[in-house]
């Protein structure tokens, strides 16, 4: 029989599949399972964007577009980058892809040679190492500490750099920690990176979901040199609740953009034509700000509610997130304890026990580089959050 490529064999299977499958089975049996796994806003895409897509269809915008995306959408992205991030890009520096995930894949395809290292602060979004490996790179993890709010320090970054380092992934705000590097934090990292030629893959997909009044600061803003080194990755998935539309993009120096566009032209031709049309509207209409304000204040309220509940849930711990829509919960205090037939030794055990005894599906963070944590998403309804937190509170009382 023909064998499978080692590239494909090296992709890690999802640890959460088992939990998801079991949760689904319980739901089919009529059990009210609360899923804290959501990775997308629980809001509909705003009507003004949906109407733009309808207009696109009526206008016959149903054909191939330029590989990098239409000039209109790339111009709208340039305007967004100027207004929101004070970054000057020309349309030729933008490549629009099928979601930010695809933009990340394109970026690594364009810059990595076999064996080159990519620094990934840990905990990390589980897709990063897999994309790096698929592109023949080597992930190099930098462990961050809860006492530093899971932020990588300049010293930790410096210590991880080797002659083989090609890139750093800087996900701000971060999935799964919800950490936000503020301007001062970024400047400290920027000072180290400016002495190198390392690419910075700045994944800013959650940039609009920052609470506590702070503002996103892109590392590309620091200096013209760092802007040259940075590949900004962003998209409309989280900001406008458009996860299914599959529109993301990179903004980079022109040479990298050209390489990415060439790769994309042979892999997917171009992103979806009507979704590009709707994205112009998403980015340009003032209605976007109204939608975003509402979504953000909802997430903020839930964030405060969940953290308030966690405060009284010994022995669970957490670091207050200031961005995205996740909270990472430390479960180490449960190790060695027993509930039903399950003795807790891992985050996966906690997830299995929470499903069985609290009817809550949570994400164990082993594959996010955070062995002793689970992740709760608050992109689910207020009602579900309340029921879920009540259930978890009762669950904790059942340990012996
Ligand atoms: N980057 C991070 C950190 C994410 O959490 C996600 C989605 O969960 C993405 C990128 C992918 O976004 P998209 O849906 O646009 O591919």
CSV table of C-alpha atoms and ligand atoms in Angstrom, one decimal:
chain,number,residue,atom,x,y,z
A,1,UNK,CA,0.0,0.0,0.0
A,2,UNK,CA,1.2,3.5,-0.7
A,3,UNK,CA,2.5,5.3,2.4
A,4,UNK,CA,1.4,8.7,3.8
A,5,UNK,CA,3.9,11.5,3.6
A,6,UNK,CA,5.9,12.1,6.8
A,7,UNK,CA,4.7,15.8,6.6
A,8,UNK,CA,1.2,14.6,7.0
A,9,UNK,CA,2.1,12.0,9.7
A,10,UNK,CA,3.7,14.7,11.7
A,11,UNK,CA,0.5,16.7,12.1
A,12,UNK,CA,-0.8,16.2,15.6
A,13,UNK,CA,-4.3,14.9,15.9
A,14,UNK,CA,-6.8,17.0,17.9
A,15,UNK,CA,-7.0,16.0,21.5
A,16,UNK,CA,-10.4,17.5,21.8
A,17,UNK,CA,-12.1,15.3,19.3
A,18,UNK,CA,-12.9,12.7,21.9
A,19,UNK,CA,-14.5,15.3,24.2
A,20,UNK,CA,-16.5,16.9,21.3
A,21,UNK,CA,-17.7,13.5,20.1
A,22,UNK,CA,-18.9,12.5,23.6
A,23,UNK,CA,-20.5,15.9,24.2
A,24,UNK,CA,-22.4,15.5,20.9
A,25,UNK,CA,-23.6,12.0,21.9
A,26,UNK,CA,-24.8,13.3,25.3
A,27,UNK,CA,-26.7,16.2,23.5
A,28,UNK,CA,-28.4,13.6,21.2
A,29,UNK,CA,-29.5,11.8,24.4
A,30,UNK,CA,-31.2,15.0,25.5
A,31,UNK,CA,-28.7,16.1,28.1
A,32,UNK,CA,-28.1,19.9,28.3
A,33,UNK,CA,-24.4,20.0,27.7
A,34,UNK,CA,-22.9,23.4,28.0
A,35,UNK,CA,-20.1,23.8,25.5
A,36,UNK,CA,-17.3,26.2,26.5
A,37,UNK,CA,-15.4,25.3,23.4
A,38,UNK,CA,-16.5,28.1,21.0
A,39,UNK,CA,-13.8,29.7,18.9
A,40,UNK,CA,-16.1,32.1,17.2
A,41,UNK,CA,-18.4,35.0,18.3
A,42,UNK,CA,-22.0,33.9,19.1
A,43,UNK,CA,-23.3,36.8,17.1
A,44,UNK,CA,-24.8,36.7,13.6
A,45,UNK,CA,-22.8,38.5,10.9
A,46,UNK,CA,-24.4,42.0,10.8
A,47,UNK,CA,-27.1,42.6,8.3
A,48,UNK,CA,-25.3,45.4,6.4
A,49,UNK,CA,-22.6,42.8,5.5
A,50,UNK,CA,-25.0,40.1,4.5
A,51,UNK,CA,-26.8,42.7,2.3
A,52,UNK,CA,-23.5,43.6,0.7
A,53,UNK,CA,-23.0,39.9,-0.2
A,54,UNK,CA,-26.5,39.7,-1.7
A,55,UNK,CA,-25.7,42.8,-3.8
A,56,UNK,CA,-22.5,41.1,-5.0
A,57,UNK,CA,-24.6,38.1,-6.2
A,58,UNK,CA,-27.1,40.4,-7.9
A,59,UNK,CA,-24.3,42.2,-9.6
A,60,UNK,CA,-22.8,39.0,-10.9
A,61,UNK,CA,-19.6,39.2,-8.8
A,62,UNK,CA,-19.3,35.4,-9.0
A,63,UNK,CA,-16.1,35.0,-11.0
A,64,UNK,CA,-12.3,34.7,-10.3
A,65,UNK,CA,-10.7,37.7,-8.9
A,66,UNK,CA,-7.0,38.7,-8.9
A,67,UNK,CA,-5.0,36.1,-6.8
A,68,UNK,CA,-4.2,38.6,-4.1
A,69,UNK,CA,-7.8,39.9,-3.9
A,70,UNK,CA,-9.7,42.7,-5.7
A,71,UNK,CA,-8.1,46.1,-5.7
A,72,UNK,CA,-11.2,47.4,-3.8
A,73,UNK,CA,-10.7,45.0,-0.9
A,74,UNK,CA,-7.0,45.6,-0.7
A,75,UNK,CA,-7.6,49.4,-0.7
A,76,UNK,CA,-10.1,49.0,2.1
A,77,UNK,CA,-7.6,46.9,4.1
A,78,UNK,CA,-4.9,49.6,3.5
A,79,UNK,CA,-7.3,52.2,4.8
A,80,UNK,CA,-8.1,50.1,7.9
A,81,UNK,CA,-4.4,49.6,8.6
A,82,UNK,CA,-3.9,53.4,8.4
A,83,UNK,CA,-6.9,54.4,10.5
A,84,UNK,CA,-6.6,51.7,13.2
A,85,UNK,CA,-2.9,51.0,13.3
A,86,UNK,CA,-1.3,54.1,11.8
A,87,UNK,CA,0.5,51.8,9.2
A,88,UNK,CA,1.0,52.8,5.6
A,89,UNK,CA,0.7,50.0,3.1
A,90,UNK,CA,0.0,50.0,-0.6
A,91,UNK,CA,-2.5,47.5,-2.1
A,92,UNK,CA,0.5,45.6,-3.7
A,93,UNK,CA,1.6,44.7,-0.1
A,94,UNK,CA,-1.7,43.1,0.8
A,95,UNK,CA,-2.7,39.5,0.0
A,96,UNK,CA,-6.3,38.5,0.9
A,97,UNK,CA,-6.7,34.8,1.7
A,98,UNK,CA,-9.3,32.3,2.8
A,99,UNK,CA,-9.2,33.3,6.5
A,100,UNK,CA,-6.3,34.3,8.7
A,101,UNK,CA,-5.4,30.6,9.1
A,102,UNK,CA,-4.7,30.4,5.4
A,103,UNK,CA,-2.9,33.7,5.5
A,104,UNK,CA,-0.6,32.2,8.2
A,105,UNK,CA,0.0,29.1,6.1
A,106,UNK,CA,0.8,31.2,3.1
A,107,UNK,CA,3.2,33.4,5.1
A,108,UNK,CA,5.2,30.4,6.4
A,109,UNK,CA,5.2,28.8,3.0
A,110,UNK,CA,6.7,32.0,1.7
A,111,UNK,CA,9.5,32.4,4.2
A,112,UNK,CA,10.6,29.1,5.7
A,113,UNK,CA,13.3,26.8,4.4
A,114,UNK,CA,13.6,23.3,5.8
A,115,UNK,CA,14.9,23.2,9.4
A,116,UNK,CA,14.5,26.9,10.1
A,117,UNK,CA,13.2,27.7,13.5
A,118,UNK,CA,10.1,29.6,14.5
A,119,UNK,CA,9.8,31.0,18.0
A,120,UNK,CA,6.3,30.4,19.5
A,121,UNK,CA,5.5,31.8,23.0
A,122,UNK,CA,3.7,29.2,24.9
A,123,UNK,CA,0.8,28.8,25.7
A,124,UNK,CA,-0.1,29.1,22.0
A,125,UNK,CA,-2.9,28.6,19.6
A,126,UNK,CA,-2.6,25.0,18.7
A,127,UNK,CA,-2.5,25.6,14.9
A,128,UNK,CA,0.8,27.4,15.0
A,129,UNK,CA,3.2,24.5,15.5
A,130,UNK,CA,1.3,22.4,13.0
A,131,UNK,CA,1.5,25.0,10.3
A,132,UNK,CA,5.2,25.5,11.0
A,133,UNK,CA,5.8,21.8,10.7
A,134,UNK,CA,3.7,21.5,7.5
A,135,UNK,CA,6.0,24.2,6.1
A,136,UNK,CA,9.1,22.2,7.1
A,137,UNK,CA,10.0,24.5,9.9
A,138,UNK,CA,10.9,23.7,13.5
A,139,UNK,CA,8.7,25.2,16.3
A,140,UNK,CA,10.8,26.5,19.3
A,141,UNK,CA,8.7,27.1,22.3
A,142,UNK,CA,9.2,29.9,24.9
A,143,UNK,CA,7.4,29.1,28.1
A,144,UNK,CA,5.7,32.1,29.6
A,145,UNK,CA,4.7,32.4,33.3
A,146,UNK,CA,1.3,33.1,34.9
A,147,UNK,CA,3.0,35.6,37.2
A,148,UNK,CA,4.1,37.5,34.1
A,149,UNK,CA,0.5,37.3,32.8
A,150,UNK,CA,1.8,34.8,30.2
A,151,UNK,CA,3.7,37.5,28.4
A,152,UNK,CA,7.1,36.6,26.9
A,153,UNK,CA,9.8,38.9,28.2
A,154,UNK,CA,12.6,40.4,26.1
A,155,UNK,CA,15.1,38.3,28.0
A,156,UNK,CA,13.2,35.1,27.3
A,157,UNK,CA,12.9,36.0,23.6
A,158,UNK,CA,16.6,36.8,23.4
A,159,UNK,CA,17.5,33.5,25.0
A,160,UNK,CA,15.5,31.6,22.4
A,161,UNK,CA,17.1,33.1,19.3
A,162,UNK,CA,19.7,30.9,17.5
A,163,UNK,CA,21.4,31.3,14.1
A,164,UNK,CA,18.5,29.2,12.7
A,165,UNK,CA,15.7,31.5,13.9
A,166,UNK,CA,13.7,32.7,11.0
A,167,UNK,CA,10.5,34.0,12.6
A,168,UNK,CA,8.6,34.8,15.8
A,169,UNK,CA,4.9,34.4,16.1
A,170,UNK,CA,3.4,37.2,18.2
A,171,UNK,CA,-0.3,36.7,18.8
A,172,UNK,CA,-1.7,39.7,20.4
A,173,UNK,CA,-4.3,39.4,22.0
A,174,UNK,CA,-3.6,35.8,22.6
A,175,UNK,CA,-5.7,32.7,22.1
A,176,UNK,CA,-5.8,30.8,24.6
A,177,UNK,CA,-4.5,33.1,27.4
A,178,UNK,CA,-6.4,36.3,26.6
A,179,UNK,CA,-3.2,38.2,27.4
A,180,UNK,CA,-2.6,41.6,25.8
A,181,UNK,CA,0.9,42.9,25.3
A,182,UNK,CA,0.6,46.6,25.8
A,183,UNK,CA,2.7,49.2,23.9
A,184,UNK,CA,5.5,49.1,26.5
A,185,UNK,CA,5.7,45.3,26.4
A,186,UNK,CA,5.9,45.3,22.6
A,187,UNK,CA,8.6,48.0,22.6
A,188,UNK,CA,10.8,45.8,24.8
A,189,UNK,CA,10.4,42.9,22.4
A,190,UNK,CA,10.9,45.3,19.4
A,191,UNK,CA,14.2,46.5,20.7
A,192,UNK,CA,15.5,42.9,20.7
A,193,UNK,CA,14.1,42.1,17.2
A,194,UNK,CA,15.4,45.2,15.7
A,195,UNK,CA,18.9,43.9,16.2
A,196,UNK,CA,18.0,40.9,14.0
A,197,UNK,CA,16.5,40.1,10.6
A,198,UNK,CA,13.9,37.8,12.2
A,199,UNK,CA,10.4,37.9,10.6
A,200,UNK,CA,7.6,38.7,13.0
A,201,UNK,CA,4.3,37.1,12.2
A,202,UNK,CA,2.0,39.4,14.0
A,203,UNK,CA,-1.3,37.6,14.4
A,204,UNK,CA,-3.7,40.5,15.3
A,205,UNK,CA,-7.0,38.7,14.6
A,206,UNK,CA,-8.3,39.6,18.1
A,207,UNK,CA,-7.1,43.2,18.0
A,208,UNK,CA,-10.6,44.7,18.4
A,209,UNK,CA,-11.4,42.6,21.4
A,210,UNK,CA,-9.4,44.3,24.1
A,211,UNK,CA,-11.1,45.3,27.4
A,212,UNK,CA,-10.0,47.6,30.3
A,213,UNK,CA,-9.6,50.5,27.9
A,214,UNK,CA,-6.2,49.6,26.4
A,215,UNK,CA,-5.6,49.9,22.7
A,216,UNK,CA,-3.9,47.5,20.3
A,217,UNK,CA,-0.4,48.4,19.3
A,218,UNK,CA,1.2,46.6,16.3
A,219,UNK,CA,4.9,45.8,16.4
A,220,UNK,CA,5.0,47.0,12.8
A,221,UNK,CA,4.4,50.5,14.2
A,222,UNK,CA,7.6,50.5,16.1
A,223,UNK,CA,10.0,51.5,13.3
A,224,UNK,CA,10.3,51.3,9.5
A,225,UNK,CA,12.9,48.5,9.9
A,226,UNK,CA,10.5,46.4,12.0
A,227,UNK,CA,7.7,47.1,9.6
A,228,UNK,CA,9.8,45.6,6.9
A,229,UNK,CA,10.4,42.5,9.1
A,230,UNK,CA,6.7,42.1,10.1
A,231,UNK,CA,4.0,40.2,8.4
A,232,UNK,CA,0.8,41.4,9.9
A,233,UNK,CA,-1.9,38.8,9.8
A,234,UNK,CA,-5.5,39.8,10.4
A,235,UNK,CA,-9.0,39.2,9.0
A,236,UNK,CA,-12.7,39.8,9.5
A,237,UNK,CA,-13.6,36.5,11.2
A,238,UNK,CA,-13.6,37.6,14.8
A,239,UNK,CA,-14.2,41.4,14.5
A,240,UNK,CA,-17.3,41.2,12.3
A,241,UNK,CA,-18.4,37.7,13.3
A,242,UNK,CA,-17.6,36.4,9.8
A,243,UNK,CA,-15.8,33.1,10.6
A,244,UNK,CA,-17.7,31.2,7.8
A,245,UNK,CA,-16.9,33.8,5.1
A,246,UNK,CA,-13.2,32.9,5.2
A,247,UNK,CA,-11.5,36.2,4.6
A,248,UNK,CA,-8.1,37.0,6.2
A,249,UNK,CA,-5.1,38.8,4.9
A,250,UNK,CA,-1.4,39.5,5.3
A,251,UNK,CA,0.3,43.0,5.1
A,252,UNK,CA,4.0,42.7,4.5
A,253,UNK,CA,6.9,44.1,2.5
A,254,UNK,CA,6.3,43.9,-1.3
A,255,UNK,CA,8.8,40.9,-1.9
A,256,UNK,CA,7.0,38.7,0.7
A,257,UNK,CA,3.6,39.8,-0.6
A,258,UNK,CA,4.7,38.8,-4.1
A,259,UNK,CA,5.9,35.4,-2.9
A,260,UNK,CA,2.7,34.8,-1.0
A,261,UNK,CA,0.5,35.9,-4.0
A,262,UNK,CA,2.4,33.5,-6.2
A,263,UNK,CA,1.9,30.6,-3.8
A,264,UNK,CA,-1.8,31.4,-3.4
A,265,UNK,CA,-2.3,31.7,-7.1
A,266,UNK,CA,-1.4,28.1,-7.5
A,267,UNK,CA,-3.1,26.7,-4.4
A,268,UNK,CA,-6.5,28.4,-4.3
A,269,UNK,CA,-6.5,31.0,-7.1
A,270,UNK,CA,-8.2,33.7,-5.0
A,271,UNK,CA,-10.5,34.1,-2.0
A,272,UNK,CA,-14.3,33.9,-2.5
A,273,UNK,CA,-15.4,36.8,-4.7
A,274,UNK,CA,-18.6,37.8,-2.9
A,275,UNK,CA,-17.0,37.5,0.5
A,276,UNK,CA,-14.4,40.0,-0.7
A,277,UNK,CA,-17.1,42.4,-1.8
A,278,UNK,CA,-18.8,42.1,1.5
A,279,UNK,CA,-15.5,42.6,3.3
A,280,UNK,CA,-15.1,46.0,1.7
A,281,UNK,CA,-18.5,47.0,3.2
A,282,UNK,CA,-17.6,45.3,6.6
A,283,UNK,CA,-14.4,47.4,6.9
A,284,UNK,CA,-15.8,50.7,5.5
A,285,UNK,CA,-19.3,51.1,7.0
A,286,UNK,CA,-19.7,53.0,10.3
A,287,UNK,CA,-22.2,50.3,11.1
A,288,UNK,CA,-19.2,48.1,11.9
A,289,UNK,CA,-18.3,50.3,14.9
A,290,UNK,CA,-21.8,50.0,16.3
A,291,UNK,CA,-21.8,46.2,16.0
A,292,UNK,CA,-18.3,45.9,17.5
A,293,UNK,CA,-19.2,48.1,20.5
A,294,UNK,CA,-22.2,45.8,21.2
A,295,UNK,CA,-20.2,42.6,20.8
A,296,UNK,CA,-17.3,43.9,22.9
A,297,UNK,CA,-19.4,45.1,25.8
A,298,UNK,CA,-21.2,41.7,25.8
A,299,UNK,CA,-17.9,39.8,25.9
A,300,UNK,CA,-16.6,42.2,28.6
A,301,UNK,CA,-19.6,41.6,30.8
A,302,UNK,CA,-19.2,37.8,30.4
A,303,UNK,CA,-15.5,38.0,31.1
A,304,UNK,CA,-16.1,39.8,34.4
A,305,UNK,CA,-18.9,37.4,35.3
A,306,UNK,CA,-16.8,34.3,34.7
A,307,UNK,CA,-13.8,35.6,36.5
A,308,UNK,CA,-16.1,36.6,39.4
A,309,UNK,CA,-17.4,33.1,39.6
A,310,UNK,CA,-13.9,31.6,39.3
A,311,UNK,CA,-12.7,33.7,42.3
A,312,UNK,CA,-14.8,31.5,44.6
A,313,UNK,CA,-13.9,28.2,42.9
A,314,UNK,CA,-11.1,26.7,44.9
A,315,UNK,CA,-8.6,25.2,43.8
A,316,UNK,CA,-9.1,26.6,40.3
A,317,UNK,CA,-6.9,29.5,39.3
A,318,UNK,CA,-6.8,31.9,36.4
A,319,UNK,CA,-5.1,35.0,35.1
A,320,UNK,CA,-7.6,37.7,34.2
A,321,UNK,CA,-7.7,37.9,30.4
A,322,UNK,CA,-7.8,41.4,28.9
A,323,UNK,CA,-8.5,40.4,25.3
A,324,UNK,CA,-10.1,37.8,22.9
A,325,UNK,CA,-12.9,35.7,24.4
A,326,UNK,CA,-11.2,33.0,26.4
A,327,UNK,CA,-10.1,32.4,30.0
A,328,UNK,CA,-7.5,29.8,30.8
A,329,UNK,CA,-8.2,28.1,34.0
A,330,UNK,CA,-5.5,26.4,36.1
A,331,UNK,CA,-6.6,22.9,37.3
A,332,UNK,CA,-3.4,21.7,39.0
A,333,UNK,CA,-5.1,21.8,42.4
A,334,UNK,CA,-7.3,18.9,41.3
A,335,UNK,CA,-4.4,16.5,40.6
A,336,UNK,CA,-4.5,13.4,42.6
A,337,UNK,CA,-8.2,13.9,43.5
A,338,UNK,CA,-10.9,11.5,42.6
A,339,UNK,CA,-14.4,11.9,41.3
A,340,UNK,CA,-16.5,8.8,40.4
A,341,UNK,CA,-14.1,6.4,38.7
A,342,UNK,CA,-11.8,9.2,37.4
A,343,UNK,CA,-8.6,10.1,39.2
A,344,UNK,CA,-7.4,13.5,38.0
A,345,UNK,CA,-3.9,13.5,36.6
A,346,UNK,CA,-4.1,15.7,33.5
A,347,UNK,CA,-6.2,18.5,32.0
A,348,UNK,CA,-7.7,15.9,29.7
A,349,UNK,CA,-8.9,14.0,32.8
A,350,UNK,CA,-10.5,17.3,34.1
A,351,UNK,CA,-12.2,17.8,30.7
A,352,UNK,CA,-13.6,14.2,30.8
A,353,UNK,CA,-14.7,14.6,34.4
A,354,UNK,CA,-16.4,17.9,33.7
A,355,UNK,CA,-18.3,16.4,30.8
A,356,UNK,CA,-19.4,13.4,32.8
A,357,UNK,CA,-20.2,15.1,36.2
A,358,UNK,CA,-20.9,18.8,35.3
A,359,UNK,CA,-22.3,18.4,31.7
A,360,UNK,CA,-19.7,21.0,30.6
A,361,UNK,CA,-17.5,20.5,27.5
A,362,UNK,CA,-14.2,22.4,28.0
A,363,UNK,CA,-11.0,22.4,26.1
A,364,UNK,CA,-8.0,20.7,27.7
A,365,UNK,CA,-4.9,22.8,27.0
A,366,UNK,CA,-2.3,20.1,26.5
A,367,UNK,CA,-2.2,20.9,22.8
A,368,UNK,CA,-1.9,24.6,23.5
A,369,UNK,CA,1.3,24.1,25.4
A,370,UNK,CA,-0.4,24.5,28.8
A,371,UNK,CA,-0.6,21.1,30.4
A,372,UNK,CA,-2.2,22.2,33.6
A,373,UNK,CA,-5.0,24.3,32.2
A,374,UNK,CA,-8.4,24.1,30.5
A,375,UNK,CA,-9.8,26.9,28.3
A,376,UNK,CA,-13.3,28.3,28.7
A,377,UNK,CA,-14.7,30.4,25.9
A,378,UNK,CA,-17.2,33.2,26.7
A,379,UNK,CA,-18.4,33.4,23.2
A,380,UNK,CA,-21.5,31.6,24.3
A,381,UNK,CA,-24.8,32.9,25.7
A,382,UNK,CA,-25.0,34.5,29.2
A,383,UNK,CA,-27.5,31.9,30.2
A,384,UNK,CA,-25.2,29.0,29.2
A,385,UNK,CA,-22.3,30.6,31.0
A,386,UNK,CA,-24.4,30.9,34.2
A,387,UNK,CA,-25.6,27.3,34.0
A,388,UNK,CA,-22.1,26.1,33.1
A,389,UNK,CA,-20.5,28.0,36.0
A,390,UNK,CA,-23.2,26.7,38.4
A,391,UNK,CA,-22.5,23.2,37.3
A,392,UNK,CA,-18.7,23.5,37.6
A,393,UNK,CA,-19.2,25.0,41.1
A,394,UNK,CA,-21.3,21.9,42.2
A,395,UNK,CA,-18.8,19.6,40.4
A,396,UNK,CA,-15.9,20.9,42.6
A,397,UNK,CA,-17.9,20.0,45.7
A,398,UNK,CA,-18.0,16.3,44.6
A,399,UNK,CA,-14.3,15.6,44.9
A,400,UNK,CA,-13.0,13.4,47.7
B,1,LIG,N1,-5.4,33.2,14.8
B,1,LIG,C1,-5.8,32.9,16.0
B,1,LIG,C2,-5.0,33.2,17.2
B,1,LIG,C3,-7.1,32.3,16.1
B,1,LIG,O1,-7.6,32.0,17.3
B,1,LIG,C4,-7.8,32.0,14.9
B,1,LIG,C5,-9.1,31.3,15.0
B,1,LIG,O2,-9.5,30.7,16.0
B,1,LIG,C6,-7.3,32.3,13.7
B,1,LIG,C7,-6.0,33.0,13.6
B,1,LIG,C8,-7.9,32.0,12.4
B,1,LIG,O3,-8.8,32.9,11.9
B,1,LIG,P1,-9.7,32.6,10.6
B,1,LIG,O4,-11.0,32.0,11.0
B,1,LIG,O5,-9.8,33.9,9.9
B,1,LIG,O6,-8.9,31.6,9.8
